[in-house]
CSV table of C-alpha atoms and ligand atoms in Angstrom, one decimal:
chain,number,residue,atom,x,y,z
A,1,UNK,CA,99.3,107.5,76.7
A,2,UNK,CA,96.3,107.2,78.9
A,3,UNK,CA,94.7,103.5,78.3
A,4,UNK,CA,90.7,102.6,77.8
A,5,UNK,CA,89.5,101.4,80.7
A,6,UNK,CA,86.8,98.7,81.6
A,7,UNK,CA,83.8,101.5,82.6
A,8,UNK,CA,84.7,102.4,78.3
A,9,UNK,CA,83.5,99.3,76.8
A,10,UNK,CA,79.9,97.9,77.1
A,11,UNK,CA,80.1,94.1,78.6
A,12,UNK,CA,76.4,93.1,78.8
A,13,UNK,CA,76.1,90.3,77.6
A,14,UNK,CA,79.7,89.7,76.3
A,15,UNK,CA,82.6,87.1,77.3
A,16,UNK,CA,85.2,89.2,78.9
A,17,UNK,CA,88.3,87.4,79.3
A,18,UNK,CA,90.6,89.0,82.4
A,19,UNK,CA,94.0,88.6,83.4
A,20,UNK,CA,94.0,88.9,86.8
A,21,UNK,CA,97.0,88.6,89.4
A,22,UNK,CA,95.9,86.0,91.9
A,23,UNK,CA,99.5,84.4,92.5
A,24,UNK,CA,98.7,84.8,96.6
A,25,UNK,CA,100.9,82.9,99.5
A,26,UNK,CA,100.0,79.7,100.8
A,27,UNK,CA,101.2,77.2,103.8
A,28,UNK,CA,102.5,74.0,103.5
A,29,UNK,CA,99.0,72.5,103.8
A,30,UNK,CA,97.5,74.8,100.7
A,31,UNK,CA,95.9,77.1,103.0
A,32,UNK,CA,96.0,81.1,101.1
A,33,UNK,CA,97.4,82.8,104.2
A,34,UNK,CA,96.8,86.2,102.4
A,35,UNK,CA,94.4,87.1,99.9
A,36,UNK,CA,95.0,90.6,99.2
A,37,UNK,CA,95.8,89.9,95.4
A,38,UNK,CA,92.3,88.8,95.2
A,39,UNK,CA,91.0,91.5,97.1
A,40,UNK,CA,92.3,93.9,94.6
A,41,UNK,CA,90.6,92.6,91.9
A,42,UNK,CA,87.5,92.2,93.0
A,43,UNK,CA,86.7,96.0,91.9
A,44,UNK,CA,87.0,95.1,88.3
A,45,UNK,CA,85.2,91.6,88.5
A,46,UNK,CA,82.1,93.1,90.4
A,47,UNK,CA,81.8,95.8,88.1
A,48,UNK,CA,81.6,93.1,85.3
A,49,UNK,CA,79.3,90.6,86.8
A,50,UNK,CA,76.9,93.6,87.8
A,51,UNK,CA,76.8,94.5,84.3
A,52,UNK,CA,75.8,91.2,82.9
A,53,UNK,CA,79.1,89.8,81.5
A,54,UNK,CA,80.1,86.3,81.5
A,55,UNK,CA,83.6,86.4,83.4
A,56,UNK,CA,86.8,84.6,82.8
A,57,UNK,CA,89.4,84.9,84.7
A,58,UNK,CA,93.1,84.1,84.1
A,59,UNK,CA,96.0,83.9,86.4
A,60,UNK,CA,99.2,82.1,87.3
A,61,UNK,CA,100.2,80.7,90.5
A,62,UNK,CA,103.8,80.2,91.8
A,63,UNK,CA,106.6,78.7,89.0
A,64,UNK,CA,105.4,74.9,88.0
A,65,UNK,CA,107.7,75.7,85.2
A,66,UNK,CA,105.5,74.3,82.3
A,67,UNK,CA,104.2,71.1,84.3
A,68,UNK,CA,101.2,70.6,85.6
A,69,UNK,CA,101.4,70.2,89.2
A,70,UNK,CA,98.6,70.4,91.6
A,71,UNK,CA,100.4,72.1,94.3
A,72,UNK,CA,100.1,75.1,92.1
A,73,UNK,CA,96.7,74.7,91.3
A,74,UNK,CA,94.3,78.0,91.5
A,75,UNK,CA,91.2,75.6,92.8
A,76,UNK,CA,91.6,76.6,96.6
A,77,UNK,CA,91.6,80.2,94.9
A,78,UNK,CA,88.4,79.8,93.2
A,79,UNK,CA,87.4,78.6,96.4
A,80,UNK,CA,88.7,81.6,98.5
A,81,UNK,CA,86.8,83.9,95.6
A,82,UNK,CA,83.4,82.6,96.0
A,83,UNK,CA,83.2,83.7,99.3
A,84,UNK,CA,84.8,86.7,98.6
A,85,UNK,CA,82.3,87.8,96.0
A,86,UNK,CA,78.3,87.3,95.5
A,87,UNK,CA,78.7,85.9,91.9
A,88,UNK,CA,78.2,82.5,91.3
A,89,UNK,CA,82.1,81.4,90.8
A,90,UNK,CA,83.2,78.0,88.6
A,91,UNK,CA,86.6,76.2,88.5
A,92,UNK,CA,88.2,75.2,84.8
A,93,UNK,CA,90.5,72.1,85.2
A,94,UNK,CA,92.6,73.6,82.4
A,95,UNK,CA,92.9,76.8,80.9
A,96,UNK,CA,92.8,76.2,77.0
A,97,UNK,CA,91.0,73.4,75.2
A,98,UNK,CA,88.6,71.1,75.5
A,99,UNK,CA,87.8,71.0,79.2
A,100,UNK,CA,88.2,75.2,79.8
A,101,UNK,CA,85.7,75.7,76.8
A,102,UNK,CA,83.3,73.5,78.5
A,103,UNK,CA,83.8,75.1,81.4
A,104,UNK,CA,83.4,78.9,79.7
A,105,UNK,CA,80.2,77.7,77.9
A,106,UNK,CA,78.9,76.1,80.9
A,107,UNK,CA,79.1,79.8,82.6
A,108,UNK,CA,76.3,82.1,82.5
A,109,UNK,CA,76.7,85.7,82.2
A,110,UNK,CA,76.7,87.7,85.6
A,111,UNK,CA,79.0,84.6,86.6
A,112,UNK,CA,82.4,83.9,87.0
A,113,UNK,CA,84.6,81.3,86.0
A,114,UNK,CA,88.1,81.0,86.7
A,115,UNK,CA,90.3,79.1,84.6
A,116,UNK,CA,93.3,76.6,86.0
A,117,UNK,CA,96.8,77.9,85.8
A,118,UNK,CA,98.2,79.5,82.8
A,119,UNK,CA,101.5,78.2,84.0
A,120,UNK,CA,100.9,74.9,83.2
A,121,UNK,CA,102.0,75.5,80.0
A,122,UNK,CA,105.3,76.6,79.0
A,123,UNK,CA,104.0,78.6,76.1
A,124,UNK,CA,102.6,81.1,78.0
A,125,UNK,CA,105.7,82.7,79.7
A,126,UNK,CA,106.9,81.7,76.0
A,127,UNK,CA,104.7,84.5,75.1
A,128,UNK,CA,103.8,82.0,72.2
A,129,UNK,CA,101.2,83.4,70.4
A,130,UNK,CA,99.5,79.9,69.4
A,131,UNK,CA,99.2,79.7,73.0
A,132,UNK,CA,98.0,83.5,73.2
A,133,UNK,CA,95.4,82.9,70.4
A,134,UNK,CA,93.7,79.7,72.4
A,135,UNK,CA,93.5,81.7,75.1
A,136,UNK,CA,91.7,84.8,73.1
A,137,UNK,CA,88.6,81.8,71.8
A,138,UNK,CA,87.6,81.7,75.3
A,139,UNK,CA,86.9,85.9,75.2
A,140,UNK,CA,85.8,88.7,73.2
A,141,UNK,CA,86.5,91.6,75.5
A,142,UNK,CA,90.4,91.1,76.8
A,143,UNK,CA,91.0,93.2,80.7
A,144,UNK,CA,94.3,93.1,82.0
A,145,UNK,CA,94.3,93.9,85.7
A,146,UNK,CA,97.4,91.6,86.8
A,147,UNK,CA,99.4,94.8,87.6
A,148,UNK,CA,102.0,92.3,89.6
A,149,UNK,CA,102.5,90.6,85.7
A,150,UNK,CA,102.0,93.7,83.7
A,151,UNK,CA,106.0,93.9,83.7
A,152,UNK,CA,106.5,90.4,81.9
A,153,UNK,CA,105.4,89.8,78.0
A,154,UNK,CA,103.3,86.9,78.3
A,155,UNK,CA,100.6,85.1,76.5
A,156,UNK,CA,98.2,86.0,79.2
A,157,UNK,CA,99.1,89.4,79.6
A,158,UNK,CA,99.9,91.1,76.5
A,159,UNK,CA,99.8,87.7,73.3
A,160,UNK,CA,96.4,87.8,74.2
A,161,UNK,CA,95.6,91.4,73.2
A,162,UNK,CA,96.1,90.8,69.6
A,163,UNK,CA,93.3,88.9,69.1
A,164,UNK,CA,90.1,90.0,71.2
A,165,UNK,CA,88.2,92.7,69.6
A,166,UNK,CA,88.7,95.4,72.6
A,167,UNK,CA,91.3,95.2,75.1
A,168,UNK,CA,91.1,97.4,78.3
A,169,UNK,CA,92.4,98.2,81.9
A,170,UNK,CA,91.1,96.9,84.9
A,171,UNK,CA,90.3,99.4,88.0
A,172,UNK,CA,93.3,97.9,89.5
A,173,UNK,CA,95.9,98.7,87.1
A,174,UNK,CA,93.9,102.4,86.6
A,175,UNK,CA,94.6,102.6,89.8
A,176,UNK,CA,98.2,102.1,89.7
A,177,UNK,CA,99.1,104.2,87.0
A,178,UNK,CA,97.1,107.0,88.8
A,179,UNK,CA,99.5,106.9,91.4
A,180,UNK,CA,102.7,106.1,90.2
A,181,UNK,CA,102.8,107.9,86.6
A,182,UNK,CA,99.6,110.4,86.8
A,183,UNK,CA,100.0,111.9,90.1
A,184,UNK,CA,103.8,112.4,89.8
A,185,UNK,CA,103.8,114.1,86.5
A,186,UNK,CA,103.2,117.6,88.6
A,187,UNK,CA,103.8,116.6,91.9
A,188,UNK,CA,102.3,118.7,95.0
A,189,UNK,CA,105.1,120.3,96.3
A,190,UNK,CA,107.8,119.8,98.2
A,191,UNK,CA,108.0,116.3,96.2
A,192,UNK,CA,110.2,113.7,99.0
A,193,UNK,CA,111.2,111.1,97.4
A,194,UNK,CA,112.3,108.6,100.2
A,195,UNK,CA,115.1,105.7,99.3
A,196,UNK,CA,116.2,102.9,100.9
A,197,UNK,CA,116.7,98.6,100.3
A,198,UNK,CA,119.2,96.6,99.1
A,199,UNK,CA,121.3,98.1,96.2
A,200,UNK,CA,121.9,101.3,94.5
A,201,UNK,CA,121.6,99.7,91.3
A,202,UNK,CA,118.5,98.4,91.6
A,203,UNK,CA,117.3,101.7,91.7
A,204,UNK,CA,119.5,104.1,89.7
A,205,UNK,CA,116.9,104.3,87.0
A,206,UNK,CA,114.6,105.2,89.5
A,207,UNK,CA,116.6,108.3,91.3
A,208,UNK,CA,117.7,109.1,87.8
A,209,UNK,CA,114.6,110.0,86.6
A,210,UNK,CA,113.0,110.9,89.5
A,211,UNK,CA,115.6,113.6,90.0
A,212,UNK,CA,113.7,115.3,87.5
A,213,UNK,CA,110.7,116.1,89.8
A,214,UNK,CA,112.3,115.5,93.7
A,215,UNK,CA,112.6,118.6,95.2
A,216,UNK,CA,114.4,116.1,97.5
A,217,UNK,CA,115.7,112.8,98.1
A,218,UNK,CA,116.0,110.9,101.6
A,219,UNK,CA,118.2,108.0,101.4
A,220,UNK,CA,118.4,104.9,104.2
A,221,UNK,CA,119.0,101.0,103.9
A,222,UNK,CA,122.1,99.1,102.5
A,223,UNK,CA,122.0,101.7,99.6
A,224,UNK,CA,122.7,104.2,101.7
A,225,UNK,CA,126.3,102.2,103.0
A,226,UNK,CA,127.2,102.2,99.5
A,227,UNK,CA,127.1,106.4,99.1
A,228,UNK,CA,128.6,106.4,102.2
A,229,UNK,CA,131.5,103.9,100.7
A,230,UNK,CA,131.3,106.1,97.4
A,231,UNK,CA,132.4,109.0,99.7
A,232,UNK,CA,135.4,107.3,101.4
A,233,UNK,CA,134.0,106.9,104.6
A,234,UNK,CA,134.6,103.3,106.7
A,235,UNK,CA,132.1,101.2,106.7
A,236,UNK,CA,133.3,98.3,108.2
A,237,UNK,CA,131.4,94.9,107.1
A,238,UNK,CA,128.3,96.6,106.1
A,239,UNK,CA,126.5,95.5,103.1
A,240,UNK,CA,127.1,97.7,100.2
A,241,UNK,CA,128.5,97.6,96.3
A,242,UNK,CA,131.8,98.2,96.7
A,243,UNK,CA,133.0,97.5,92.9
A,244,UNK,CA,133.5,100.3,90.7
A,245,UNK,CA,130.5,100.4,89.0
A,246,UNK,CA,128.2,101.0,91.6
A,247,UNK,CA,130.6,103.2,93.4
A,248,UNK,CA,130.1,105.2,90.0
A,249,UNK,CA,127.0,105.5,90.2
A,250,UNK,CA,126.5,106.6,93.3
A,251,UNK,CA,129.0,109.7,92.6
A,252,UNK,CA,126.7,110.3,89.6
A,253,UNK,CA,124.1,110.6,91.7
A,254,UNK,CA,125.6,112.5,94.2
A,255,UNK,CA,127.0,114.9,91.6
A,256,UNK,CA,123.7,115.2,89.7
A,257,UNK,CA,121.9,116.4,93.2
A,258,UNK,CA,124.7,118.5,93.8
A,259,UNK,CA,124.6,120.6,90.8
A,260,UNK,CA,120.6,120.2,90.5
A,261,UNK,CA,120.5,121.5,94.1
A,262,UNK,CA,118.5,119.1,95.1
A,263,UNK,CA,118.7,118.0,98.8
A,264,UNK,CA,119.8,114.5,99.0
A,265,UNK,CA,119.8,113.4,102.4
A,266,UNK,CA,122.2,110.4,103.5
A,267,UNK,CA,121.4,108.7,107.4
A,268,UNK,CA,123.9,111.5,109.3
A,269,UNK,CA,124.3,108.5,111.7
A,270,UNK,CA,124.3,104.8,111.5
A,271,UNK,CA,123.0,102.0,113.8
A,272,UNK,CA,125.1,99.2,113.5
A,273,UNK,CA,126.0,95.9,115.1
A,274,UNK,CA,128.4,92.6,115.6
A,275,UNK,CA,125.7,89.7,115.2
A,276,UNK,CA,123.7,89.9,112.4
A,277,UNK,CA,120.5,88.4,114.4
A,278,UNK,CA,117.1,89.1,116.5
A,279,UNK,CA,117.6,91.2,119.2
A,280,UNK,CA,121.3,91.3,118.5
A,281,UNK,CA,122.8,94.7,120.6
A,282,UNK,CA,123.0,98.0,118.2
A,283,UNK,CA,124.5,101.1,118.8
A,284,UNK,CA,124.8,104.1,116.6
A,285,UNK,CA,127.9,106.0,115.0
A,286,UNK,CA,128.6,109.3,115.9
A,287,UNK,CA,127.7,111.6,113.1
A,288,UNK,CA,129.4,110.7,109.7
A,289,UNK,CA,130.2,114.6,109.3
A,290,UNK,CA,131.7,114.6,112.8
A,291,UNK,CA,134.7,111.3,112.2
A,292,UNK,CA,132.2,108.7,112.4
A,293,UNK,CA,132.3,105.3,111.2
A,294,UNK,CA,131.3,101.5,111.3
A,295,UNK,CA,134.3,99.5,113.1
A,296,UNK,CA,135.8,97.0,110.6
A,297,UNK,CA,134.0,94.4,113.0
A,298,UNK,CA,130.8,95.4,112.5
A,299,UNK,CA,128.0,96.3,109.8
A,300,UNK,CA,125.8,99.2,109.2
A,301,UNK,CA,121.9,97.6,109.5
A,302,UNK,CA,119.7,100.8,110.3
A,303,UNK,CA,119.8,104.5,109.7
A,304,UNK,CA,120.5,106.0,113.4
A,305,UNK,CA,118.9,107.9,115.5
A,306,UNK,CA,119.9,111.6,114.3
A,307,UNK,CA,119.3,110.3,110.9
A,308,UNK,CA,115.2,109.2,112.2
A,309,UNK,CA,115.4,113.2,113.6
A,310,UNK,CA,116.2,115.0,110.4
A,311,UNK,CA,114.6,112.8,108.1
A,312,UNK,CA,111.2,112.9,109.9
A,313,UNK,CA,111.7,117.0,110.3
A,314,UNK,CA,112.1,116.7,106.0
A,315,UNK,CA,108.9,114.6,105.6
A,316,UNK,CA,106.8,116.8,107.7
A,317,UNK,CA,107.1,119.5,105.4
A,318,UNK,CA,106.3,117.2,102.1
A,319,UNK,CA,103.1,117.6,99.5
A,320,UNK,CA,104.0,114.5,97.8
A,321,UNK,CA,106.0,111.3,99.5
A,322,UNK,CA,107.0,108.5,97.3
A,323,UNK,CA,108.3,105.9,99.6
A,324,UNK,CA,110.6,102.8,98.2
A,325,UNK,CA,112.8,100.7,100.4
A,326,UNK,CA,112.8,99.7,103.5
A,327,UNK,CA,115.3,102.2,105.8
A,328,UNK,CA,117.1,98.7,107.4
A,329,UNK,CA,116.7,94.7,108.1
A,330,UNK,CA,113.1,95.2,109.0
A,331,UNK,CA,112.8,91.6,109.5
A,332,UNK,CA,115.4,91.4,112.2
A,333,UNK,CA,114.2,92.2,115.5
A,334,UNK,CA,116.0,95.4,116.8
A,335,UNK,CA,117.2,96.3,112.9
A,336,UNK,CA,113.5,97.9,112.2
A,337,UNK,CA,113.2,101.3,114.4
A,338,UNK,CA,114.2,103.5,111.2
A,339,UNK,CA,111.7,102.0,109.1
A,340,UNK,CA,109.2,102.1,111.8
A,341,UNK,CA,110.2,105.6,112.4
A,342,UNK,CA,110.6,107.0,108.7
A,343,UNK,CA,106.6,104.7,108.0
A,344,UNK,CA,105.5,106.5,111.4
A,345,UNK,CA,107.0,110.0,110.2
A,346,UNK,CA,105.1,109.5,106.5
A,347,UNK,CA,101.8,108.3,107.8
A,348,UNK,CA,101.6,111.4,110.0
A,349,UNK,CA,101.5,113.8,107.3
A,350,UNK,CA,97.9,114.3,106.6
A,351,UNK,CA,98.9,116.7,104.0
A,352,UNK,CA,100.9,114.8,101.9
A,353,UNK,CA,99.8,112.0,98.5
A,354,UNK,CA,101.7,108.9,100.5
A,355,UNK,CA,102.6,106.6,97.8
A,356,UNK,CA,104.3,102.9,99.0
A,357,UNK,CA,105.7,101.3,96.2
A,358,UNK,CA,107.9,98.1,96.2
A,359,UNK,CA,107.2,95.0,97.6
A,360,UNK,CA,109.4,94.7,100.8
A,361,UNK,CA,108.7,98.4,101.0
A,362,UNK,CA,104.9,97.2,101.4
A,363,UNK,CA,105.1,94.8,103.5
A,364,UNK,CA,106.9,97.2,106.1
A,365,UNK,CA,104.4,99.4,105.7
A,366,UNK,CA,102.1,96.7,106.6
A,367,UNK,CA,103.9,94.9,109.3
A,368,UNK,CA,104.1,98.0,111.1
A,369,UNK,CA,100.5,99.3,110.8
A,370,UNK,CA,100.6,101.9,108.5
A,371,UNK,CA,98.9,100.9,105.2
A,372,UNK,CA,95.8,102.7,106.4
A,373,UNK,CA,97.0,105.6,105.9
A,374,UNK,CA,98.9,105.4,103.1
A,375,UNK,CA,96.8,106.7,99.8
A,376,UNK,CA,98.2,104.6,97.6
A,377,UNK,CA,100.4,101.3,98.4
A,378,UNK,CA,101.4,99.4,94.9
A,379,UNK,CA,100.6,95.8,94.3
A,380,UNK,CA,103.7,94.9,92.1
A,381,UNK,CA,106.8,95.3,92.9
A,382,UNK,CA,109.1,94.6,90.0
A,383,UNK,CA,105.9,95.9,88.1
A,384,UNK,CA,105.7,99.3,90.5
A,385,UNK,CA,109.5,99.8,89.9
A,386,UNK,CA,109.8,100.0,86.2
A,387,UNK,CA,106.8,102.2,86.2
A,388,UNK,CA,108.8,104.9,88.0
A,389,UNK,CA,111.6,104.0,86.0
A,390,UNK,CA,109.7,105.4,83.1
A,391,UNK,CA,109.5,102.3,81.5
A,392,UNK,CA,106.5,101.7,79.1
A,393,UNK,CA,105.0,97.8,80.9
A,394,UNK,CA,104.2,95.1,77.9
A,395,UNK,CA,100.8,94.1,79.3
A,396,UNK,CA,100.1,97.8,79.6
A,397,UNK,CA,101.4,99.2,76.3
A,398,UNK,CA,99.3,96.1,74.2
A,399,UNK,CA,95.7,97.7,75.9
A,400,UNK,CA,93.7,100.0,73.6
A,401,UNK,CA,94.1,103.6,73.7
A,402,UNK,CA,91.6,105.8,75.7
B,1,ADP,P1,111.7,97.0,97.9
B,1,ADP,O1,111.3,95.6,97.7
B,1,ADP,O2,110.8,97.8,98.8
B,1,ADP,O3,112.0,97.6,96.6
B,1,ADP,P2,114.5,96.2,98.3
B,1,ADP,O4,114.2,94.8,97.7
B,1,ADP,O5,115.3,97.1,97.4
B,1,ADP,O6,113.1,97.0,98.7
B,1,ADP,O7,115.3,96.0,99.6
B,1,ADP,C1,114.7,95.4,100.7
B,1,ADP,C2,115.8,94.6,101.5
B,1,ADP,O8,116.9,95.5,101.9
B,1,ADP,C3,115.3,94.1,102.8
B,1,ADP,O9,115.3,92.7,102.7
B,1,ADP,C4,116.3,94.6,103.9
B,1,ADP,O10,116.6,93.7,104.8
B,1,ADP,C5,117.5,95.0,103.0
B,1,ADP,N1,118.2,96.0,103.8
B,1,ADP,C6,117.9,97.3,104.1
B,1,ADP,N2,118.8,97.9,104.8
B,1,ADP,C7,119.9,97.0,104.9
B,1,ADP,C8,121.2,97.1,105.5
B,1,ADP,N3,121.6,98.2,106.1
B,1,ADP,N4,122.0,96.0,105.3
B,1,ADP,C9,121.5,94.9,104.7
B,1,ADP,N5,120.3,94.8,104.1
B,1,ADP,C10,119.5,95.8,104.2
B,2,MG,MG1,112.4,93.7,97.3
């Protein structure tokens, strides 16, 4: 069900109250050593302060578990914001009560003021609605554009629906569900739908369903050890599910393809090696197909280089990539050529929708240079996941309906 969005609703001269997702990285000092969360929602809070709203903005920060701790405090964010943006930008000290309603009357409208951490309080991942209702006083207009929340039932980002009069979509989240439920509903064909990370059942929901519209799959990373288990092959000390379950599913999945006939491509080869550190010596497997295997030794950490072949071959021919999991250990030194290759192989498509989603997925994507050119690369990752799960998110389902 497609969801109002803020461009629907007039805001001149209304409070609009907006949950935004501005839980960024810092160092040990407090420094933000990326703001890219607040980066995304500067879209949505532009639009509103050029159209004469008085903005408040709403976020959490880390896990202070309830307590009030100043290590988790969003002041060096309102900070980081002010330069970010033209508007005039306050600080709350607290997010409900006497100190935030100062604070939002003090605010003028074309400004910004952004409200301490919601965290503080237990009641808000309580999803209390006491808590919610507080909240709501301080707004009339309610936007969620936290898309990295919009998974969780929170006061914040769905309590507080229930009692603004209007509650709408920021551009961020429009944004999101463009690309990850819009654009996928009729996919440009071939639709590649490219696998990888840690487990297979992390992501069952998502190959299950997304089975329905693949016209293939490409499968790398830790998951792809555990198909390769599933099939009886040796795999040596490679991380995989190995209990029944998930060996289960993975012959579901194998059958399903098999009598969808839908092309579901394991790494033919397998780089592997003894240490499990930087620059540690790989070598590949010969092909699976052809007797190969990981020695009992020794662990499966990268697709290999026959697998990089045929699997960049397949995503030169795609209309529509959807791209989750990295293809191996990206972070170790030596363990990251097929993710490099498979992100190098997707970003020269310049036919294809590239869609990133998942947040290790991301930040591979990013390490290695290709965000550019990706059109779409998700801000939430638990958030991103369930959406192609099919999953209807809480602080998505409360909005109004378009
Ligand atoms: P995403 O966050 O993109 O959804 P996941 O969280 O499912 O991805 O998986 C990412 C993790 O999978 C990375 O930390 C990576 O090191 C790990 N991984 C990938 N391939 C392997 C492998 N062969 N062995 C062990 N871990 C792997
Ligand atoms: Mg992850």
């Amino acid at each position: 069900m497609p969801k109002k969005s803020v461009s629907d609703v007039v805001v001149k001269g209304r409070r609009v109250l907006v949950r935004v997702d501005f839980n960024v990285p810092q160092d040990d000092a407090g420094e933000i050593t990326d703001d890219t969360r607040i980066q995304a929602a500067l879209p949505t809070i532009n639009h509103l302060v050029r159209n004469g709203a008085k903005v408040i903005l709403m976020s959490h920060l880390g896990r202070p578990k309830g307590e009030r701790k100043p290590e988790f405090s969003l002041a060096p964010v309102a900070k980081r914001l002010g330069e970010l943006t033209d508007a005039q930008v306050h600080f709350a000290d607290d997010c409900v009560g006497e100190t935030a309603t100062a604070a939002v009357n003090h605010c003028g409208y074309g400004e910004v003021v952004l409200l301490e951490n919601v965290r503080f309080y237990k009641e808000e991942t309580d999803n209390d609605p006491e808590f919610a209702k507080k909240l709501a006083e301080h707004g009339d207009v309610f936007v969620n554009d936290a898309f990295g929340t919009a998974h969780r039932a929170h006061s914040s980002t769905a309590g507080v629906a229930s009692y603004v009069d209007e509650a709408v979509a920021g551009f961020l989240i429009q944004k999101e569900l463009k690309f990850l439920v819009e654009e996928l509903e009729s996919p440009k064909k071939p639709f590649v739908v490219v696998m990888g990370g840690a487990k297979v059942s992390d992501k069952i929901a998502i190959l299950e369903r997304l089975m329905e519209k693949a016209d293939s799959f490409i499968i790398g990373g830790a998951m792809a050890n555990t198909f390769r288990f599933a099939q009886g092959y040796d795999i040596g000390k490679s991380f995989a599910q190995r209990d029944d379950e998930a060996v289960a599913l993975a012959k579901g999945i194998l059958k399903t393809a098999e009598e969808k006939n839908i092309p579901f491509l394991l790494p033919a080869d397998t780089r592997h090696t003894e240490k499990f550190e930087d620059d540690a010596p790989t070598e590949c497997t010969a092909l699976w197909a052809e007797g190969g295997s990981v020695p009992a030794d020794r662990e499966g950490i990268d697709i290999g280089d026959k697998a990089i072949e045929e699997f960049s071959a397949e995503l030169s021919k795609a209309g529509t990539i959807i791209w989750n999991g990295p293809m191996g250990v990206f972070e170790k030194r030596g363990f990251d050529i097929g993710t490099k290759a498979v992100g190098a192989a997707i970003a020269a498509n310049d036919n294809a929708l590239k869609i990133v989603g998942g947040g290790d997925s991301v930040t591979a994507a990013n390490q290695f240079g290709f965000g550019e050119k990706m059109d779409h690369m998700s801000t939430g990752g638990g958030a991103s996941l369930e959406l192609l799960e099919g999953k209807e998110l809480p602080g998505i389902a409360v909005l109004d309906d378009a």
